[in-house]
Amino acid sequence: MRICIINGPNLNLLGKREPEIYGNQTFEQYLKLLQDKFADCELEYFQSNIEGEIINKLQEVGFSADGIVLNAAAYTHTSVGIGDAVRGIETPVIEVHISNTFSREVFRHQSFISGGASGVILGFGLKSYDLAIQSFFV
Ligand code: DQA
């Protein structure tokens, strides 16, 4: 099983960024735990702050990987381009968010990704990624 985790803007700051919302752990630390837990699985990780790079990555892995876990971060709420890419590829995409976006500002309630995603998991902290990976095994 080959799964690609794609993180969008500012998620490279996890551990430092608004820890009361996003926690104290870096994504690299959490990724190690995921790689240990899903040792039979090839887990690729990509992060970018640039919309077009996220689209390029979705196109690159979206016809060969078995699953994509996508946290498009702020682009979730703004990017028609990323939403179109999710719809245009073959690999199923699970949209994840660390926080419960519905308990936050109204502009975070809209997602351009959800309609094209196979599923959405949000509000479980970094565990949202774990749950998303598990969903590919059911
Ligand atoms: C986020 C929620 C988004 O609204 C925000 O812009 C992020 C992170 C989350 O994981 O909770 O950067 O996607």
Tab-separated table of N, CA and C and ligand atoms in Angstrom:
chain	number	residue	atom	x	y	z
A	1	MET	N	0.858	-1.202	0.000
A	1	MET	CA	0.000	0.000	0.000
A	1	MET	C	0.891	1.249	0.000
A	2	ARG	N	0.665	2.123	-0.954
A	2	ARG	CA	1.458	3.364	-1.044
A	2	ARG	C	0.536	4.558	-0.812
A	3	ILE	N	0.840	5.292	0.263
A	3	ILE	CA	-0.011	6.426	0.638
A	3	ILE	C	0.838	7.689	0.694
A	4	CYS	N	0.324	8.751	0.124
A	4	CYS	CA	1.051	10.027	0.144
A	4	CYS	C	0.296	11.025	1.017
A	5	ILE	N	1.003	11.590	1.962
A	5	ILE	CA	0.436	12.646	2.808
A	5	ILE	C	0.894	13.976	2.225
A	6	ILE	N	-0.062	14.854	1.952
A	6	ILE	CA	0.262	16.173	1.392
A	6	ILE	C	-0.247	17.243	2.353
A	7	ASN	N	0.664	18.067	2.813
A	7	ASN	CA	0.308	19.169	3.711
A	7	ASN	C	0.496	20.511	3.017
A	8	GLY	N	-0.434	21.413	3.258
A	8	GLY	CA	-0.399	22.729	2.646
A	8	GLY	C	0.251	23.791	3.531
A	9	PRO	N	-0.065	25.047	3.251
A	9	PRO	CA	0.672	26.172	3.821
A	9	PRO	C	0.638	26.252	5.342
A	10	ASN	N	1.780	26.604	5.871
A	10	ASN	CA	1.994	26.859	7.304
A	10	ASN	C	2.027	25.592	8.155
A	11	LEU	N	1.789	24.438	7.539
A	11	LEU	CA	1.846	23.203	8.330
A	11	LEU	C	3.300	22.782	8.587
A	12	ASN	N	4.243	23.437	7.899
A	12	ASN	CA	5.659	23.257	8.251
A	12	ASN	C	5.972	23.915	9.596
A	13	LEU	N	5.048	24.723	10.094
A	13	LEU	CA	5.276	25.398	11.388
A	13	LEU	C	4.627	24.655	12.562
A	14	LEU	N	4.098	23.460	12.305
A	14	LEU	CA	3.475	22.713	13.408
A	14	LEU	C	4.491	22.527	14.527
A	15	GLY	N	4.028	22.674	15.758
A	15	GLY	CA	4.926	22.618	16.913
A	15	GLY	C	5.225	24.010	17.435
A	16	LYS	N	5.244	24.986	16.497
A	16	LYS	CA	5.497	26.390	16.872
A	16	LYS	C	4.240	27.225	16.691
A	17	ARG	N	3.430	26.840	15.727
A	17	ARG	CA	2.314	27.660	15.268
A	17	ARG	C	1.081	27.438	16.147
A	18	GLU	N	0.545	28.509	16.743
A	18	GLU	CA	-0.705	28.443	17.518
A	18	GLU	C	-0.871	27.084	18.227
A	19	PRO	N	0.015	26.777	19.170
A	19	PRO	CA	-0.015	25.432	19.783
A	19	PRO	C	-1.321	25.107	20.498
A	20	GLU	N	-2.044	26.156	20.916
A	20	GLU	CA	-3.333	25.898	21.577
A	20	GLU	C	-4.352	25.301	20.596
A	21	ILE	N	-4.122	25.506	19.296
A	21	ILE	CA	-5.006	24.909	18.276
A	21	ILE	C	-4.373	23.656	17.673
A	22	TYR	N	-3.061	23.756	17.360
A	22	TYR	CA	-2.433	22.699	16.554
A	22	TYR	C	-1.492	21.792	17.337
A	23	GLY	N	-1.303	22.071	18.650
A	23	GLY	CA	-0.460	21.198	19.465
A	23	GLY	C	1.016	21.567	19.418
A	24	ASN	N	1.825	20.763	20.101
A	24	ASN	CA	3.257	21.068	20.283
A	24	ASN	C	4.188	20.211	19.428
A	25	GLN	N	3.609	19.262	18.721
A	25	GLN	CA	4.454	18.326	17.986
A	25	GLN	C	4.733	18.828	16.565
A	26	THR	N	5.953	18.590	16.085
A	26	THR	CA	6.215	18.889	14.675
A	26	THR	C	5.619	17.759	13.838
A	27	PHE	N	5.379	18.043	12.545
A	27	PHE	CA	4.813	16.965	11.725
A	27	PHE	C	5.846	15.864	11.515
A	28	GLU	N	7.113	16.246	11.466
A	28	GLU	CA	8.167	15.246	11.253
A	28	GLU	C	8.189	14.247	12.412
A	29	GLN	N	7.999	14.765	13.644
A	29	GLN	CA	7.936	13.866	14.814
A	29	GLN	C	6.744	12.913	14.690
A	30	TYR	N	5.617	13.471	14.309
A	30	TYR	CA	4.411	12.649	14.214
A	30	TYR	C	4.534	11.635	13.067
A	31	LEU	N	5.164	12.060	11.973
A	31	LEU	CA	5.328	11.166	10.818
A	31	LEU	C	6.098	9.903	11.208
A	32	LYS	N	7.114	10.064	12.067
A	32	LYS	CA	7.892	8.889	12.520
A	32	LYS	C	6.976	7.887	13.213
A	33	LEU	N	6.062	8.406	14.059
A	33	LEU	CA	5.116	7.513	14.751
A	33	LEU	C	4.224	6.802	13.731
A	34	LEU	N	3.776	7.558	12.729
A	34	LEU	CA	2.919	6.947	11.698
A	34	LEU	C	3.687	5.879	10.921
A	35	GLN	N	4.957	6.180	10.608
A	35	GLN	CA	5.746	5.212	9.834
A	35	GLN	C	5.997	3.937	10.628
A	36	ASP	N	6.143	4.073	11.978
A	36	ASP	CA	6.295	2.885	12.829
A	36	ASP	C	4.986	2.106	12.881
A	37	LYS	N	3.895	2.832	13.066
A	37	LYS	CA	2.586	2.176	13.206
A	37	LYS	C	2.170	1.470	11.914
A	38	PHE	N	2.416	2.141	10.775
A	38	PHE	CA	2.011	1.559	9.490
A	38	PHE	C	3.265	1.094	8.743
A	39	ALA	N	4.013	0.228	9.408
A	39	ALA	CA	5.318	-0.186	8.875
A	39	ALA	C	5.193	-0.932	7.544
A	40	ASP	N	4.053	-1.561	7.312
A	40	ASP	CA	3.870	-2.315	6.060
A	40	ASP	C	3.499	-1.402	4.894
A	41	CYS	N	3.333	-0.155	5.215
A	41	CYS	CA	2.800	0.791	4.248
A	41	CYS	C	3.920	1.743	3.826
A	42	GLU	N	3.967	2.058	2.542
A	42	GLU	CA	4.941	3.058	2.082
A	42	GLU	C	4.297	4.435	2.238
A	43	LEU	N	4.792	5.200	3.218
A	43	LEU	CA	4.205	6.515	3.509
A	43	LEU	C	5.119	7.602	2.975
A	44	GLU	N	4.644	8.307	1.970
A	44	GLU	CA	5.420	9.421	1.416
A	44	GLU	C	4.873	10.713	2.014
A	45	TYR	N	5.756	11.697	2.227
A	45	TYR	CA	5.304	12.974	2.798
A	45	TYR	C	5.765	14.141	1.938
A	46	PHE	N	4.845	15.071	1.689
A	46	PHE	CA	5.174	16.277	0.924
A	46	PHE	C	4.481	17.460	1.573
A	47	GLN	N	5.209	18.555	1.729
A	47	GLN	CA	4.602	19.790	2.258
A	47	GLN	C	5.009	20.942	1.356
A	48	SER	N	4.053	21.830	1.093
A	48	SER	CA	4.399	23.044	0.361
A	48	SER	C	3.500	24.195	0.798
A	49	ASN	N	4.083	25.385	0.743
A	49	ASN	CA	3.314	26.600	1.005
A	49	ASN	C	2.753	27.190	-0.286
A	50	ILE	N	3.003	26.505	-1.399
A	50	ILE	CA	2.692	27.056	-2.722
A	50	ILE	C	1.590	26.229	-3.389
A	51	GLU	N	0.511	26.900	-3.746
A	51	GLU	CA	-0.674	26.230	-4.293
A	51	GLU	C	-0.333	25.337	-5.501
A	52	GLY	N	0.400	25.897	-6.460
A	52	GLY	CA	0.715	25.145	-7.684
A	52	GLY	C	1.550	23.903	-7.404
A	53	GLU	N	2.415	23.969	-6.394
A	53	GLU	CA	3.221	22.780	-6.063
A	53	GLU	C	2.345	21.673	-5.492
A	54	ILE	N	1.309	22.067	-4.772
A	54	ILE	CA	0.383	21.058	-4.230
A	54	ILE	C	-0.392	20.406	-5.381
A	55	ILE	N	-0.804	21.218	-6.346
A	55	ILE	CA	-1.503	20.676	-7.525
A	55	ILE	C	-0.571	19.741	-8.303
A	56	ASN	N	0.683	20.170	-8.490
A	56	ASN	CA	1.647	19.310	-9.200
A	56	ASN	C	1.814	17.972	-8.488
A	57	LYS	N	1.888	18.010	-7.150
A	57	LYS	CA	2.090	16.766	-6.390
A	57	LYS	C	0.868	15.857	-6.513
A	58	LEU	N	-0.328	16.453	-6.441
A	58	LEU	CA	-1.547	15.644	-6.597
A	58	LEU	C	-1.545	14.955	-7.967
A	59	GLN	N	-1.143	15.688	-9.008
A	59	GLN	CA	-1.109	15.097	-10.352
A	59	GLN	C	-0.027	14.030	-10.463
A	60	GLU	N	1.104	14.267	-9.769
A	60	GLU	CA	2.241	13.330	-9.850
A	60	GLU	C	1.898	11.973	-9.226
A	61	VAL	N	1.262	12.010	-8.044
A	61	VAL	CA	1.009	10.737	-7.333
A	61	VAL	C	-0.408	10.216	-7.572
A	62	GLY	N	-1.255	11.053	-8.167
A	62	GLY	CA	-2.690	10.764	-8.211
A	62	GLY	C	-3.129	9.716	-9.207
A	63	PHE	N	-2.159	9.111	-9.948
A	63	PHE	CA	-2.521	8.013	-10.853
A	63	PHE	C	-1.748	6.748	-10.495
A	64	SER	N	-0.986	6.799	-9.394
A	64	SER	CA	-0.177	5.623	-9.043
A	64	SER	C	-0.285	5.250	-7.563
A	65	ALA	N	-0.423	6.222	-6.671
A	65	ALA	CA	-0.523	5.893	-5.240
A	65	ALA	C	-1.875	5.234	-4.958
A	66	ASP	N	-1.942	4.507	-3.840
A	66	ASP	CA	-3.204	3.860	-3.459
A	66	ASP	C	-4.116	4.821	-2.699
A	67	GLY	N	-3.512	5.813	-2.055
A	67	GLY	CA	-4.323	6.761	-1.299
A	67	GLY	C	-3.563	8.051	-1.070
A	68	ILE	N	-4.316	9.137	-0.941
A	68	ILE	CA	-3.729	10.443	-0.624
A	68	ILE	C	-4.450	10.989	0.593
A	69	VAL	N	-3.665	11.475	1.568
A	69	VAL	CA	-4.204	12.165	2.743
A	69	VAL	C	-3.830	13.628	2.557
A	70	LEU	N	-4.834	14.477	2.386
A	70	LEU	CA	-4.571	15.876	2.020
A	70	LEU	C	-5.086	16.827	3.090
A	71	ASN	N	-4.157	17.595	3.659
A	71	ASN	CA	-4.546	18.747	4.472
A	71	ASN	C	-4.085	19.981	3.693
A	72	ALA	N	-4.998	20.557	2.949
A	72	ALA	CA	-4.647	21.713	2.115
A	72	ALA	C	-4.599	22.997	2.938
A	73	ALA	N	-4.829	22.861	4.253
A	73	ALA	CA	-4.739	24.001	5.177
A	73	ALA	C	-5.584	25.167	4.654
A	74	ALA	N	-5.045	26.384	4.651
A	74	ALA	CA	-5.859	27.549	4.262
A	74	ALA	C	-6.377	27.458	2.830
A	75	TYR	N	-5.649	26.741	1.944
A	75	TYR	CA	-6.120	26.606	0.554
A	75	TYR	C	-7.421	25.822	0.464
A	76	THR	N	-7.716	25.039	1.492
A	76	THR	CA	-9.001	24.323	1.541
A	76	THR	C	-10.154	25.274	1.266
A	77	HIS	N	-10.032	26.468	1.830
A	77	HIS	CA	-11.157	27.406	1.827
A	77	HIS	C	-11.129	28.377	0.648
A	78	THR	N	-10.095	28.265	-0.182
A	78	THR	CA	-9.931	29.257	-1.261
A	78	THR	C	-9.648	28.657	-2.638
A	79	SER	N	-9.147	27.423	-2.694
A	79	SER	CA	-8.529	26.974	-3.946
A	79	SER	C	-9.428	26.100	-4.824
A	80	VAL	N	-9.969	26.725	-5.871
A	80	VAL	CA	-10.695	25.971	-6.895
A	80	VAL	C	-9.718	25.023	-7.595
A	81	GLY	N	-8.476	25.472	-7.773
A	81	GLY	CA	-7.469	24.663	-8.485
A	81	GLY	C	-7.154	23.361	-7.775
A	82	ILE	N	-7.003	23.405	-6.465
A	82	ILE	CA	-6.724	22.164	-5.724
A	82	ILE	C	-7.976	21.281	-5.726
A	83	GLY	N	-9.136	21.904	-5.570
A	83	GLY	CA	-10.388	21.133	-5.639
A	83	GLY	C	-10.533	20.420	-6.985
A	84	ASP	N	-10.218	21.126	-8.074
A	84	ASP	CA	-10.294	20.509	-9.416
A	84	ASP	C	-9.283	19.376	-9.555
A	85	ALA	N	-8.077	19.564	-8.996
A	85	ALA	CA	-7.049	18.508	-9.076
A	85	ALA	C	-7.526	17.252	-8.357
A	86	VAL	N	-8.139	17.419	-7.185
A	86	VAL	CA	-8.646	16.270	-6.416
A	86	VAL	C	-9.682	15.516	-7.258
A	87	ARG	N	-10.526	16.274	-7.970
A	87	ARG	CA	-11.547	15.633	-8.819
A	87	ARG	C	-10.936	15.002	-10.069
A	88	GLY	N	-9.805	15.527	-10.498
A	88	GLY	CA	-9.221	15.090	-11.775
A	88	GLY	C	-8.328	13.874	-11.698
A	89	ILE	N	-7.951	13.459	-10.496
A	89	ILE	CA	-7.040	12.319	-10.365
A	89	ILE	C	-7.821	11.044	-10.036
A	90	GLU	N	-7.123	9.907	-10.085
A	90	GLU	CA	-7.801	8.613	-9.848
A	90	GLU	C	-7.680	8.150	-8.406
A	91	THR	N	-6.564	8.474	-7.763
A	91	THR	CA	-6.321	8.005	-6.386
A	91	THR	C	-7.312	8.656	-5.428
A	92	PRO	N	-7.940	7.848	-4.558
A	92	PRO	CA	-8.863	8.449	-3.581
A	92	PRO	C	-8.145	9.377	-2.596
A	93	VAL	N	-8.793	10.481	-2.322
A	93	VAL	CA	-8.222	11.496	-1.432
A	93	VAL	C	-9.080	11.596	-0.169
A	94	ILE	N	-8.430	11.525	0.980
A	94	ILE	CA	-9.109	11.816	2.244
A	94	ILE	C	-8.665	13.210	2.684
A	95	GLU	N	-9.614	14.095	2.855
A	95	GLU	CA	-9.324	15.452	3.348
A	95	GLU	C	-9.207	15.386	4.872
A	96	VAL	N	-8.143	15.943	5.404
A	96	VAL	CA	-8.012	15.974	6.871
A	96	VAL	C	-7.750	17.399	7.357
A	97	HIS	N	-8.180	17.636	8.594
A	97	HIS	CA	-7.821	18.855	9.307
A	97	HIS	C	-7.524	18.499	10.749
A	98	ILE	N	-6.562	19.196	11.298
A	98	ILE	CA	-6.171	18.970	12.692
A	98	ILE	C	-7.267	19.500	13.615
A	99	SER	N	-7.721	20.693	13.307
A	99	SER	CA	-8.746	21.339	14.138
A	99	SER	C	-10.135	21.033	13.580
A	100	ASN	N	-11.138	21.267	14.396
A	100	ASN	CA	-12.522	21.185	13.922
A	100	ASN	C	-12.861	22.521	13.281
A	101	THR	N	-12.740	22.562	11.969
A	101	THR	CA	-12.908	23.829	11.253
A	101	THR	C	-14.320	24.398	11.424
A	102	PHE	N	-15.278	23.528	11.737
A	102	PHE	CA	-16.663	24.004	11.912
A	102	PHE	C	-16.888	24.695	13.252
A	103	SER	N	-15.956	24.546	14.167
A	103	SER	CA	-16.090	25.262	15.444
A	103	SER	C	-15.281	26.562	15.419
A	104	ARG	N	-14.747	26.897	14.232
A	104	ARG	CA	-13.905	28.096	14.105
A	104	ARG	C	-14.608	29.146	13.219
A	105	GLU	N	-13.836	30.087	12.699
A	105	GLU	CA	-14.433	31.187	11.923
A	105	GLU	C	-15.266	30.636	10.751
A	106	VAL	N	-16.276	31.410	10.359
A	106	VAL	CA	-17.194	30.977	9.288
A	106	VAL	C	-16.437	30.714	7.979
A	107	PHE	N	-15.388	31.501	7.693
A	107	PHE	CA	-14.684	31.279	6.417
A	107	PHE	C	-14.024	29.907	6.360
A	108	ARG	N	-13.834	29.266	7.523
A	108	ARG	CA	-13.244	27.916	7.530
A	108	ARG	C	-14.296	26.822	7.344
A	109	HIS	N	-15.573	27.212	7.256
A	109	HIS	CA	-16.624	26.198	7.116
A	109	HIS	C	-16.754	25.737	5.664
A	110	GLN	N	-16.219	26.525	4.734
A	110	GLN	CA	-16.305	26.156	3.323
A	110	GLN	C	-15.058	25.387	2.909
A	111	SER	N	-15.264	24.311	2.130
A	111	SER	CA	-14.127	23.562	1.596
A	111	SER	C	-14.332	23.335	0.106
A	112	PHE	N	-13.288	23.659	-0.689
A	112	PHE	CA	-13.316	23.358	-2.117
A	112	PHE	C	-12.851	21.932	-2.380
A	113	ILE	N	-12.444	21.221	-1.301
A	113	ILE	CA	-11.889	19.868	-1.448
A	113	ILE	C	-12.958	18.802	-1.191
A	114	SER	N	-13.815	19.057	-0.183
A	114	SER	CA	-14.688	17.992	0.345
A	114	SER	C	-15.523	17.302	-0.735
A	115	GLY	N	-16.070	18.068	-1.681
A	115	GLY	CA	-16.961	17.495	-2.698
A	115	GLY	C	-16.276	16.448	-3.558
A	116	GLY	N	-14.964	16.571	-3.730
A	116	GLY	CA	-14.238	15.605	-4.562
A	116	GLY	C	-13.505	14.563	-3.752
A	117	ALA	N	-13.548	14.695	-2.440
A	117	ALA	CA	-12.814	13.754	-1.581
A	117	ALA	C	-13.638	12.496	-1.327
A	118	SER	N	-12.939	11.402	-1.027
A	118	SER	CA	-13.648	10.156	-0.666
A	118	SER	C	-14.188	10.250	0.751
A	119	GLY	N	-13.550	11.068	1.573
A	119	GLY	CA	-13.995	11.229	2.953
A	119	GLY	C	-13.304	12.413	3.582
A	120	VAL	N	-13.823	12.827	4.717
A	120	VAL	CA	-13.271	13.986	5.427
A	120	VAL	C	-13.136	13.609	6.901
A	121	ILE	N	-11.957	13.890	7.480
A	121	ILE	CA	-11.731	13.625	8.904
A	121	ILE	C	-11.152	14.893	9.511
A	122	LEU	N	-11.801	15.408	10.532
A	122	LEU	CA	-11.299	16.653	11.116
A	122	LEU	C	-11.584	16.722	12.608
A	123	GLY	N	-10.702	17.474	13.277
A	123	GLY	CA	-10.957	17.786	14.679
A	123	GLY	C	-10.318	16.845	15.677
A	124	PHE	N	-9.534	15.881	15.205
A	124	PHE	CA	-8.925	14.905	16.119
A	124	PHE	C	-7.441	15.196	16.378
A	125	GLY	N	-7.040	16.435	16.138
A	125	GLY	CA	-5.622	16.752	16.272
A	125	GLY	C	-4.841	15.995	15.203
A	126	LEU	N	-3.567	15.704	15.474
A	126	LEU	CA	-2.761	14.989	14.480
A	126	LEU	C	-3.294	13.580	14.235
A	127	LYS	N	-4.062	13.077	15.183
A	127	LYS	CA	-4.678	11.752	15.024
A	127	LYS	C	-5.590	11.697	13.791
A	128	SER	N	-6.028	12.846	13.303
A	128	SER	CA	-6.828	12.872	12.062
A	128	SER	C	-6.081	12.162	10.928
A	129	TYR	N	-4.747	12.325	10.884
A	129	TYR	CA	-3.957	11.681	9.814
A	129	TYR	C	-3.955	10.160	9.987
A	130	ASP	N	-3.801	9.715	11.237
A	130	ASP	CA	-3.809	8.291	11.561
A	130	ASP	C	-5.145	7.674	11.119
A	131	LEU	N	-6.232	8.351	11.473
A	131	LEU	CA	-7.565	7.843	11.127
A	131	LEU	C	-7.757	7.798	9.614
A	132	ALA	N	-7.222	8.800	8.934
A	132	ALA	CA	-7.342	8.838	7.465
A	132	ALA	C	-6.590	7.657	6.849
A	133	ILE	N	-5.400	7.368	7.346
A	133	ILE	CA	-4.632	6.226	6.801
A	133	ILE	C	-5.396	4.925	7.072
A	134	GLN	N	-5.907	4.801	8.291
A	134	GLN	CA	-6.679	3.593	8.630
A	134	GLN	C	-7.841	3.383	7.668
A	135	SER	N	-8.441	4.475	7.205
A	135	SER	CA	-9.625	4.358	6.343
A	135	SER	C	-9.295	3.643	5.026
A	136	PHE	N	-8.020	3.654	4.624
A	136	PHE	CA	-7.657	2.958	3.386
A	136	PHE	C	-7.601	1.448	3.569
A	137	PHE	N	-7.645	0.986	4.826
A	137	PHE	CA	-7.574	-0.458	5.095
A	137	PHE	C	-8.961	-1.064	5.326
A	138	VAL	N	-10.020	-0.251	5.323
A	138	VAL	CA	-11.358	-0.813	5.602
A	138	VAL	C	-12.147	-1.010	4.302
B	1	DQA	C1	-6.280	23.406	9.104
B	1	DQA	C2	-7.499	24.321	9.244
B	1	DQA	C3	-7.415	25.480	8.267
B	1	DQA	O1	-8.550	26.314	8.418
B	1	DQA	C4	-6.171	26.311	8.544
B	1	DQA	O2	-6.046	27.333	7.590
B	1	DQA	C5	-4.934	25.488	8.622
B	1	DQA	C6	-4.982	24.179	9.262
B	1	DQA	C7	-6.280	22.285	10.156
B	1	DQA	O3	-5.567	21.309	9.951
B	1	DQA	O4	-6.958	22.384	11.183
B	1	DQA	O5	-3.861	25.941	8.256
B	1	DQA	O6	-6.323	22.790	7.832
